[in-house]
């Protein structure tokens, strides 16, 4: 949490730092130590990728960040909810040092998703307006849909084709309910909204950042929402967040 007396100064420094980061002009990469501590809200699903079938958790991941270096990394301290961009590596409860990374260069070491896919992920972050971080039981379907949308964008989105390149039944990823069968109607409805936003929302906020490792699963997070704020257990509920998205 940020002390209210420091919040305005922190915001200005953070925005300035992230502007530099997104422009790719940081000479030396900021780093942060990262440790996986468990899962929060989401659903188990079954994925098919490159001929292999995987049963995985799709949703909010809990990570503790500490010992950050650099202007951005030093601001990342505490417990955060994250989403992953990387289906080829695993989270680890052993502390690893990650780099603060441009989304376009993730996942590592796979070579990166490119700027158009990175922008599509920023778009769904902006569209969701924080609902992806609501840590309540009624948000399990949205948290799962958000993670599935991140994966689908990172592996399948084609900006030349647009919205029609996104779908769970074709492409590099095939996504089903756990054990097979179609996803629930609630998850599919959320996915449709997120896929629309990926192509159309055009979000340019500086709050979405990546943390990347050559040896552990890459993550994305909102640096301005550490836990317990990320849980949003009081105050702004799902209805308020939905209304916030509609006003954008």
PDB file of C-alpha atoms in Angstrom:
ATOM      1  CA  UNK A   1       0.000   0.000   0.000  1.00  0.00           C
ATOM      2  CA  UNK A   2       1.109   3.591  -0.616  1.00  0.00           C
ATOM      3  CA  UNK A   3       0.882   6.262   2.048  1.00  0.00           C
ATOM      4  CA  UNK A   4      -1.596   8.923   0.863  1.00  0.00           C
ATOM      5  CA  UNK A   5       0.913  11.705   1.499  1.00  0.00           C
ATOM      6  CA  UNK A   6       3.305  10.058  -0.967  1.00  0.00           C
ATOM      7  CA  UNK A   7       0.784   8.884  -3.552  1.00  0.00           C
ATOM      8  CA  UNK A   8       0.910  11.879  -5.903  1.00  0.00           C
ATOM      9  CA  UNK A   9       4.712  11.940  -5.974  1.00  0.00           C
ATOM     10  CA  UNK A  10       4.848   8.146  -6.482  1.00  0.00           C
ATOM     11  CA  UNK A  11       2.370   8.286  -9.362  1.00  0.00           C
ATOM     12  CA  UNK A  12       4.351  10.949 -11.198  1.00  0.00           C
ATOM     13  CA  UNK A  13       7.624   9.065 -10.778  1.00  0.00           C
ATOM     14  CA  UNK A  14       6.004   5.781 -11.771  1.00  0.00           C
ATOM     15  CA  UNK A  15       4.386   7.193 -14.907  1.00  0.00           C
ATOM     16  CA  UNK A  16       7.643   8.836 -15.959  1.00  0.00           C
ATOM     17  CA  UNK A  17       9.565   5.627 -15.363  1.00  0.00           C
ATOM     18  CA  UNK A  18       7.097   3.507 -17.273  1.00  0.00           C
ATOM     19  CA  UNK A  19       7.111   5.943 -20.196  1.00  0.00           C
ATOM     20  CA  UNK A  20      10.863   5.437 -20.461  1.00  0.00           C
ATOM     21  CA  UNK A  21      10.461   1.662 -20.133  1.00  0.00           C
ATOM     22  CA  UNK A  22       7.798   1.386 -22.814  1.00  0.00           C
ATOM     23  CA  UNK A  23       9.975   3.418 -25.171  1.00  0.00           C
ATOM     24  CA  UNK A  24      12.708   0.829 -24.710  1.00  0.00           C
ATOM     25  CA  UNK A  25      15.330   3.371 -23.692  1.00  0.00           C
ATOM     26  CA  UNK A  26      16.429   1.953 -20.332  1.00  0.00           C
ATOM     27  CA  UNK A  27      20.121   1.216 -20.646  1.00  0.00           C
ATOM     28  CA  UNK A  28      20.195  -1.483 -17.966  1.00  0.00           C
ATOM     29  CA  UNK A  29      17.198  -3.675 -17.207  1.00  0.00           C
ATOM     30  CA  UNK A  30      15.524  -3.263 -13.829  1.00  0.00           C
ATOM     31  CA  UNK A  31      15.171  -6.485 -11.882  1.00  0.00           C
ATOM     32  CA  UNK A  32      13.016  -7.865  -9.073  1.00  0.00           C
ATOM     33  CA  UNK A  33      13.046 -11.067  -7.050  1.00  0.00           C
ATOM     34  CA  UNK A  34       9.893 -13.136  -7.618  1.00  0.00           C
ATOM     35  CA  UNK A  35       8.425 -16.081  -5.702  1.00  0.00           C
ATOM     36  CA  UNK A  36       5.185 -17.932  -6.504  1.00  0.00           C
ATOM     37  CA  UNK A  37       2.979 -18.390  -3.430  1.00  0.00           C
ATOM     38  CA  UNK A  38      -0.209 -19.945  -4.812  1.00  0.00           C
ATOM     39  CA  UNK A  39      -3.325 -19.453  -6.896  1.00  0.00           C
ATOM     40  CA  UNK A  40      -6.322 -17.210  -6.249  1.00  0.00           C
ATOM     41  CA  UNK A  41      -9.497 -17.020  -8.394  1.00  0.00           C
ATOM     42  CA  UNK A  42      -9.881 -18.912 -11.653  1.00  0.00           C
ATOM     43  CA  UNK A  43     -10.750 -22.297 -13.150  1.00  0.00           C
ATOM     44  CA  UNK A  44      -8.958 -25.425 -14.272  1.00  0.00           C
ATOM     45  CA  UNK A  45      -9.025 -25.907 -18.044  1.00  0.00           C
ATOM     46  CA  UNK A  46      -7.594 -28.229 -20.667  1.00  0.00           C
ATOM     47  CA  UNK A  47      -5.359 -26.813 -23.414  1.00  0.00           C
ATOM     48  CA  UNK A  48      -3.985 -28.290 -26.604  1.00  0.00           C
ATOM     49  CA  UNK A  49      -0.763 -26.697 -27.829  1.00  0.00           C
ATOM     50  CA  UNK A  50       1.742 -28.026 -30.368  1.00  0.00           C
ATOM     51  CA  UNK A  51       0.170 -31.461 -30.272  1.00  0.00           C
ATOM     52  CA  UNK A  52       0.290 -31.735 -26.488  1.00  0.00           C
ATOM     53  CA  UNK A  53      -2.634 -31.679 -24.063  1.00  0.00           C
ATOM     54  CA  UNK A  54      -2.210 -29.830 -20.759  1.00  0.00           C
ATOM     55  CA  UNK A  55      -4.490 -29.535 -17.740  1.00  0.00           C
ATOM     56  CA  UNK A  56      -3.727 -26.126 -16.242  1.00  0.00           C
ATOM     57  CA  UNK A  57      -5.069 -23.496 -13.877  1.00  0.00           C
ATOM     58  CA  UNK A  58      -6.288 -20.349 -15.640  1.00  0.00           C
ATOM     59  CA  UNK A  59      -6.674 -17.325 -13.394  1.00  0.00           C
ATOM     60  CA  UNK A  60      -4.980 -15.179 -10.804  1.00  0.00           C
ATOM     61  CA  UNK A  61      -1.514 -16.226  -9.632  1.00  0.00           C
ATOM     62  CA  UNK A  62      -0.044 -14.968  -6.375  1.00  0.00           C
ATOM     63  CA  UNK A  63       3.562 -13.794  -6.356  1.00  0.00           C
ATOM     64  CA  UNK A  64       5.729 -12.030  -3.793  1.00  0.00           C
ATOM     65  CA  UNK A  65       8.050  -9.399  -5.287  1.00  0.00           C
ATOM     66  CA  UNK A  66      11.057  -8.025  -3.407  1.00  0.00           C
ATOM     67  CA  UNK A  67      14.581  -6.580  -3.690  1.00  0.00           C
ATOM     68  CA  UNK A  68      13.795  -4.655  -6.856  1.00  0.00           C
ATOM     69  CA  UNK A  69      16.483  -2.627  -8.587  1.00  0.00           C
ATOM     70  CA  UNK A  70      16.209   0.421 -10.800  1.00  0.00           C
ATOM     71  CA  UNK A  71      13.538   3.093 -11.001  1.00  0.00           C
ATOM     72  CA  UNK A  72      10.713   0.671 -11.795  1.00  0.00           C
ATOM     73  CA  UNK A  73      11.915  -2.498 -10.101  1.00  0.00           C
ATOM     74  CA  UNK A  74      12.451  -0.770  -6.764  1.00  0.00           C
ATOM     75  CA  UNK A  75       8.747   0.150  -6.675  1.00  0.00           C
ATOM     76  CA  UNK A  76       7.668  -3.493  -6.851  1.00  0.00           C
ATOM     77  CA  UNK A  77       7.559  -4.729  -3.294  1.00  0.00           C
ATOM     78  CA  UNK A  78       4.935  -6.958  -1.699  1.00  0.00           C
ATOM     79  CA  UNK A  79       2.326  -9.479  -2.808  1.00  0.00           C
ATOM     80  CA  UNK A  80       0.735  -9.173  -6.252  1.00  0.00           C
ATOM     81  CA  UNK A  81      -1.832 -10.978  -8.356  1.00  0.00           C
ATOM     82  CA  UNK A  82      -0.410 -11.756 -11.794  1.00  0.00           C
ATOM     83  CA  UNK A  83      -1.335 -13.446 -15.070  1.00  0.00           C
ATOM     84  CA  UNK A  84       1.097 -15.443 -17.161  1.00  0.00           C
ATOM     85  CA  UNK A  85       2.090 -15.099 -20.814  1.00  0.00           C
ATOM     86  CA  UNK A  86       4.170 -18.249 -20.921  1.00  0.00           C
ATOM     87  CA  UNK A  87       2.911 -21.802 -21.526  1.00  0.00           C
ATOM     88  CA  UNK A  88       6.361 -23.341 -21.950  1.00  0.00           C
ATOM     89  CA  UNK A  89       7.716 -22.782 -18.432  1.00  0.00           C
ATOM     90  CA  UNK A  90       6.373 -23.110 -14.900  1.00  0.00           C
ATOM     91  CA  UNK A  91       5.948 -20.941 -11.837  1.00  0.00           C
ATOM     92  CA  UNK A  92       8.285 -21.712  -8.971  1.00  0.00           C
ATOM     93  CA  UNK A  93       8.169 -21.262  -5.216  1.00  0.00           C
ATOM     94  CA  UNK A  94      11.940 -20.804  -5.305  1.00  0.00           C
ATOM     95  CA  UNK A  95      12.840 -17.129  -5.491  1.00  0.00           C
ATOM     96  CA  UNK A  96      14.170 -16.152  -8.927  1.00  0.00           C
ATOM     97  CA  UNK A  97      15.447 -12.813 -10.199  1.00  0.00           C
ATOM     98  CA  UNK A  98      13.315 -11.509 -13.072  1.00  0.00           C
ATOM     99  CA  UNK A  99      13.827  -8.604 -15.453  1.00  0.00           C
ATOM    100  CA  UNK A 100      11.251  -5.862 -15.870  1.00  0.00           C
ATOM    101  CA  UNK A 101      10.364  -6.398 -19.520  1.00  0.00           C
ATOM    102  CA  UNK A 102       8.464  -4.860 -22.398  1.00  0.00           C
ATOM    103  CA  UNK A 103       5.455  -7.088 -23.097  1.00  0.00           C
ATOM    104  CA  UNK A 104       6.469  -7.331 -26.754  1.00  0.00           C
ATOM    105  CA  UNK A 105       9.628  -9.246 -25.778  1.00  0.00           C
ATOM    106  CA  UNK A 106       7.722 -11.848 -23.761  1.00  0.00           C
ATOM    107  CA  UNK A 107       7.512 -14.758 -23.346  1.00  0.00           C
ATOM    108  CA  UNK A 108      11.190 -15.494 -22.864  1.00  0.00           C
ATOM    109  CA  UNK A 109      13.154 -17.320 -24.145  1.00  0.00           C
ATOM    110  CA  UNK A 110      10.632 -17.989 -26.917  1.00  0.00           C
ATOM    111  CA  UNK A 111      11.481 -14.757 -28.737  1.00  0.00           C
ATOM    112  CA  UNK A 112       8.596 -12.488 -27.811  1.00  0.00           C
ATOM    113  CA  UNK A 113       5.019 -11.945 -28.970  1.00  0.00           C
ATOM    114  CA  UNK A 114       5.642  -8.662 -30.815  1.00  0.00           C
ATOM    115  CA  UNK A 115       4.133  -5.227 -30.381  1.00  0.00           C
ATOM    116  CA  UNK A 116       0.687  -5.846 -31.904  1.00  0.00           C
ATOM    117  CA  UNK A 117      -0.029  -8.689 -29.493  1.00  0.00           C
ATOM    118  CA  UNK A 118       1.423  -6.723 -26.599  1.00  0.00           C
ATOM    119  CA  UNK A 119      -0.882  -3.818 -27.400  1.00  0.00           C
ATOM    120  CA  UNK A 120      -3.860  -6.180 -27.561  1.00  0.00           C
ATOM    121  CA  UNK A 121      -3.018  -7.368 -24.030  1.00  0.00           C
ATOM    122  CA  UNK A 122      -2.769  -3.771 -22.848  1.00  0.00           C
ATOM    123  CA  UNK A 123      -6.181  -3.207 -24.414  1.00  0.00           C
ATOM    124  CA  UNK A 124      -7.840  -5.959 -22.375  1.00  0.00           C
ATOM    125  CA  UNK A 125      -6.154  -4.684 -19.209  1.00  0.00           C
ATOM    126  CA  UNK A 126      -7.666  -1.267 -19.873  1.00  0.00           C
ATOM    127  CA  UNK A 127     -11.059  -2.722 -20.725  1.00  0.00           C
ATOM    128  CA  UNK A 128     -11.194  -4.877 -17.592  1.00  0.00           C
ATOM    129  CA  UNK A 129     -10.537  -1.821 -15.377  1.00  0.00           C
ATOM    130  CA  UNK A 130      -9.297  -3.962 -12.493  1.00  0.00           C
ATOM    131  CA  UNK A 131     -11.982  -6.642 -12.499  1.00  0.00           C
ATOM    132  CA  UNK A 132      -9.342  -9.234 -13.384  1.00  0.00           C
ATOM    133  CA  UNK A 133      -7.818  -8.633  -9.936  1.00  0.00           C
ATOM    134  CA  UNK A 134     -11.022  -8.947  -7.887  1.00  0.00           C
ATOM    135  CA  UNK A 135     -10.323 -11.789  -5.469  1.00  0.00           C
ATOM    136  CA  UNK A 136     -13.851 -12.998  -4.702  1.00  0.00           C
ATOM    137  CA  UNK A 137     -15.538 -16.314  -5.443  1.00  0.00           C
ATOM    138  CA  UNK A 138     -18.037 -14.757  -7.872  1.00  0.00           C
ATOM    139  CA  UNK A 139     -15.135 -13.503 -10.000  1.00  0.00           C
ATOM    140  CA  UNK A 140     -13.706 -16.946 -10.789  1.00  0.00           C
ATOM    141  CA  UNK A 141     -15.124 -17.022 -14.321  1.00  0.00           C
ATOM    142  CA  UNK A 142     -13.899 -13.551 -15.258  1.00  0.00           C
ATOM    143  CA  UNK A 143     -10.410 -14.209 -13.854  1.00  0.00           C
ATOM    144  CA  UNK A 144     -10.265 -17.456 -15.836  1.00  0.00           C
ATOM    145  CA  UNK A 145     -11.502 -15.759 -19.008  1.00  0.00           C
ATOM    146  CA  UNK A 146      -8.939 -12.986 -18.610  1.00  0.00           C
ATOM    147  CA  UNK A 147      -6.066 -15.466 -18.372  1.00  0.00           C
ATOM    148  CA  UNK A 148      -7.374 -17.421 -21.348  1.00  0.00           C
ATOM    149  CA  UNK A 149      -7.613 -14.194 -23.344  1.00  0.00           C
ATOM    150  CA  UNK A 150      -3.993 -13.339 -22.499  1.00  0.00           C
ATOM    151  CA  UNK A 151      -2.832 -16.741 -23.721  1.00  0.00           C
ATOM    152  CA  UNK A 152      -4.956 -16.610 -26.852  1.00  0.00           C
ATOM    153  CA  UNK A 153      -3.642 -13.143 -27.720  1.00  0.00           C
ATOM    154  CA  UNK A 154      -0.006 -14.032 -26.968  1.00  0.00           C
ATOM    155  CA  UNK A 155      -0.102 -17.124 -29.177  1.00  0.00           C
ATOM    156  CA  UNK A 156      -2.784 -16.515 -31.826  1.00  0.00           C
ATOM    157  CA  UNK A 157      -3.668 -12.841 -32.330  1.00  0.00           C
ATOM    158  CA  UNK A 158      -3.004 -11.572 -35.847  1.00  0.00           C
ATOM    159  CA  UNK A 159      -3.444  -7.816 -36.196  1.00  0.00           C
ATOM    160  CA  UNK A 160      -3.796  -8.119 -39.979  1.00  0.00           C
ATOM    161  CA  UNK A 161      -6.845 -10.340 -39.484  1.00  0.00           C
ATOM    162  CA  UNK A 162      -8.113  -8.709 -36.292  1.00  0.00           C
ATOM    163  CA  UNK A 163     -10.902 -10.007 -34.087  1.00  0.00           C
ATOM    164  CA  UNK A 164     -11.535 -13.141 -36.144  1.00  0.00           C
ATOM    165  CA  UNK A 165      -8.030 -14.441 -35.317  1.00  0.00           C
ATOM    166  CA  UNK A 166      -9.124 -14.924 -31.700  1.00  0.00           C
ATOM    167  CA  UNK A 167     -11.059 -18.029 -30.700  1.00  0.00           C
ATOM    168  CA  UNK A 168     -10.718 -21.047 -28.449  1.00  0.00           C
ATOM    169  CA  UNK A 169     -11.515 -23.762 -31.002  1.00  0.00           C
ATOM    170  CA  UNK A 170      -8.807 -23.117 -33.613  1.00  0.00           C
ATOM    171  CA  UNK A 171      -5.287 -21.778 -33.981  1.00  0.00           C
ATOM    172  CA  UNK A 172      -2.161 -22.543 -31.963  1.00  0.00           C
ATOM    173  CA  UNK A 173      -4.220 -23.012 -28.817  1.00  0.00           C
ATOM    174  CA  UNK A 174      -7.350 -25.099 -28.398  1.00  0.00           C
ATOM    175  CA  UNK A 175      -9.044 -24.363 -25.077  1.00  0.00           C
ATOM    176  CA  UNK A 176     -11.658 -26.574 -23.439  1.00  0.00           C
ATOM    177  CA  UNK A 177     -13.281 -27.011 -20.075  1.00  0.00           C
ATOM    178  CA  UNK A 178     -11.287 -29.165 -17.684  1.00  0.00           C
ATOM    179  CA  UNK A 179     -11.188 -32.720 -18.998  1.00  0.00           C
ATOM    180  CA  UNK A 180     -12.693 -31.748 -22.367  1.00  0.00           C
ATOM    181  CA  UNK A 181     -15.905 -30.227 -23.634  1.00  0.00           C
ATOM    182  CA  UNK A 182     -16.842 -26.620 -24.179  1.00  0.00           C
ATOM    183  CA  UNK A 183     -16.150 -23.797 -21.781  1.00  0.00           C
ATOM    184  CA  UNK A 184     -19.007 -22.566 -19.637  1.00  0.00           C
ATOM    185  CA  UNK A 185     -21.327 -19.975 -21.141  1.00  0.00           C
ATOM    186  CA  UNK A 186     -20.163 -17.447 -18.524  1.00  0.00           C
ATOM    187  CA  UNK A 187     -16.493 -17.820 -19.425  1.00  0.00           C
ATOM    188  CA  UNK A 188     -17.270 -17.745 -23.132  1.00  0.00           C
ATOM    189  CA  UNK A 189     -19.310 -14.548 -22.751  1.00  0.00           C
ATOM    190  CA  UNK A 190     -16.441 -12.857 -20.914  1.00  0.00           C
ATOM    191  CA  UNK A 191     -14.010 -14.063 -23.580  1.00  0.00           C
ATOM    192  CA  UNK A 192     -16.107 -12.577 -26.348  1.00  0.00           C
ATOM    193  CA  UNK A 193     -16.037  -9.183 -24.609  1.00  0.00           C
ATOM    194  CA  UNK A 194     -12.289  -9.420 -24.032  1.00  0.00           C
ATOM    195  CA  UNK A 195     -11.581 -10.502 -27.612  1.00  0.00           C
ATOM    196  CA  UNK A 196     -13.591  -7.524 -28.883  1.00  0.00           C
ATOM    197  CA  UNK A 197     -11.615  -5.202 -26.600  1.00  0.00           C
ATOM    198  CA  UNK A 198      -8.283  -6.701 -27.670  1.00  0.00           C
ATOM    199  CA  UNK A 199      -8.918  -5.515 -31.190  1.00  0.00           C
ATOM    200  CA  UNK A 200     -10.766  -2.254 -30.515  1.00  0.00           C
ATOM    201  CA  UNK A 201     -10.146  -0.768 -27.054  1.00  0.00           C
ATOM    202  CA  UNK A 202      -6.849   1.055 -27.804  1.00  0.00           C
ATOM    203  CA  UNK A 203      -5.532   1.433 -24.249  1.00  0.00           C
ATOM    204  CA  UNK A 204      -2.288   3.364 -23.702  1.00  0.00           C
ATOM    205  CA  UNK A 205      -1.940   3.338 -19.919  1.00  0.00           C
ATOM    206  CA  UNK A 206       1.497   2.753 -18.428  1.00  0.00           C
ATOM    207  CA  UNK A 207       0.361   0.519 -15.562  1.00  0.00           C
ATOM    208  CA  UNK A 208       0.709  -2.844 -17.339  1.00  0.00           C
ATOM    209  CA  UNK A 209       4.213  -4.270 -17.037  1.00  0.00           C
ATOM    210  CA  UNK A 210       5.924  -7.582 -17.590  1.00  0.00           C
ATOM    211  CA  UNK A 211       8.385  -9.519 -15.477  1.00  0.00           C
ATOM    212  CA  UNK A 212      10.377 -12.075 -17.438  1.00  0.00           C
ATOM    213  CA  UNK A 213      12.772 -14.929 -16.750  1.00  0.00           C
ATOM    214  CA  UNK A 214      14.726 -17.287 -18.978  1.00  0.00           C
ATOM    215  CA  UNK A 215      14.079 -20.160 -16.555  1.00  0.00           C
ATOM    216  CA  UNK A 216      10.641 -19.546 -14.987  1.00  0.00           C
ATOM    217  CA  UNK A 217       7.196 -18.518 -16.174  1.00  0.00           C
ATOM    218  CA  UNK A 218       6.821 -14.900 -17.343  1.00  0.00           C
ATOM    219  CA  UNK A 219       4.116 -12.798 -15.693  1.00  0.00           C
ATOM    220  CA  UNK A 220       2.198  -9.579 -16.266  1.00  0.00           C
ATOM    221  CA  UNK A 221       0.780  -7.381 -13.545  1.00  0.00           C
ATOM    222  CA  UNK A 222      -0.565  -3.979 -12.677  1.00  0.00           C
ATOM    223  CA  UNK A 223       2.247  -2.380 -10.690  1.00  0.00           C
ATOM    224  CA  UNK A 224      -0.137   0.068  -9.025  1.00  0.00           C
ATOM    225  CA  UNK A 225      -2.298  -2.679  -7.428  1.00  0.00           C
ATOM    226  CA  UNK A 226      -0.391  -4.790  -4.886  1.00  0.00           C
ATOM    227  CA  UNK A 227      -2.331  -7.012  -2.490  1.00  0.00           C
ATOM    228  CA  UNK A 228      -4.438  -6.513  -0.448  1.00  0.00           C
ATOM    229  CA  UNK A 229      -5.675  -3.749  -2.776  1.00  0.00           C
ATOM    230  CA  UNK A 230      -5.697  -6.242  -5.637  1.00  0.00           C
ATOM    231  CA  UNK A 231      -8.311  -8.271  -3.799  1.00  0.00           C
ATOM    232  CA  UNK A 232     -10.692  -5.306  -3.882  1.00  0.00           C
ATOM    233  CA  UNK A 233     -12.684  -7.036  -1.151  1.00  0.00           C
ATOM    234  CA  UNK A 234     -14.636  -3.915  -0.317  1.00  0.00           C
ATOM    235  CA  UNK A 235     -15.725  -0.651  -1.884  1.00  0.00           C
ATOM    236  CA  UNK A 236     -15.683  -1.210  -5.634  1.00  0.00           C
ATOM    237  CA  UNK A 237     -17.565  -4.367  -6.564  1.00  0.00           C
ATOM    238  CA  UNK A 238     -18.127  -6.125  -9.848  1.00  0.00           C
ATOM    239  CA  UNK A 239     -21.006  -3.871 -10.828  1.00  0.00           C
ATOM    240  CA  UNK A 240     -18.898  -0.772 -10.251  1.00  0.00           C
ATOM    241  CA  UNK A 241     -16.039  -2.145 -12.294  1.00  0.00           C
ATOM    242  CA  UNK A 242     -18.349  -3.059 -15.143  1.00  0.00           C
ATOM    243  CA  UNK A 243     -19.804   0.433 -15.105  1.00  0.00           C
ATOM    244  CA  UNK A 244     -16.285   1.866 -15.145  1.00  0.00           C
ATOM    245  CA  UNK A 245     -15.496  -0.136 -18.295  1.00  0.00           C
ATOM    246  CA  UNK A 246     -18.643   1.064 -20.042  1.00  0.00           C
ATOM    247  CA  UNK A 247     -17.747   4.694 -19.366  1.00  0.00           C
ATOM    248  CA  UNK A 248     -14.329   4.340 -21.046  1.00  0.00           C
TER     249      UNK A 248
END
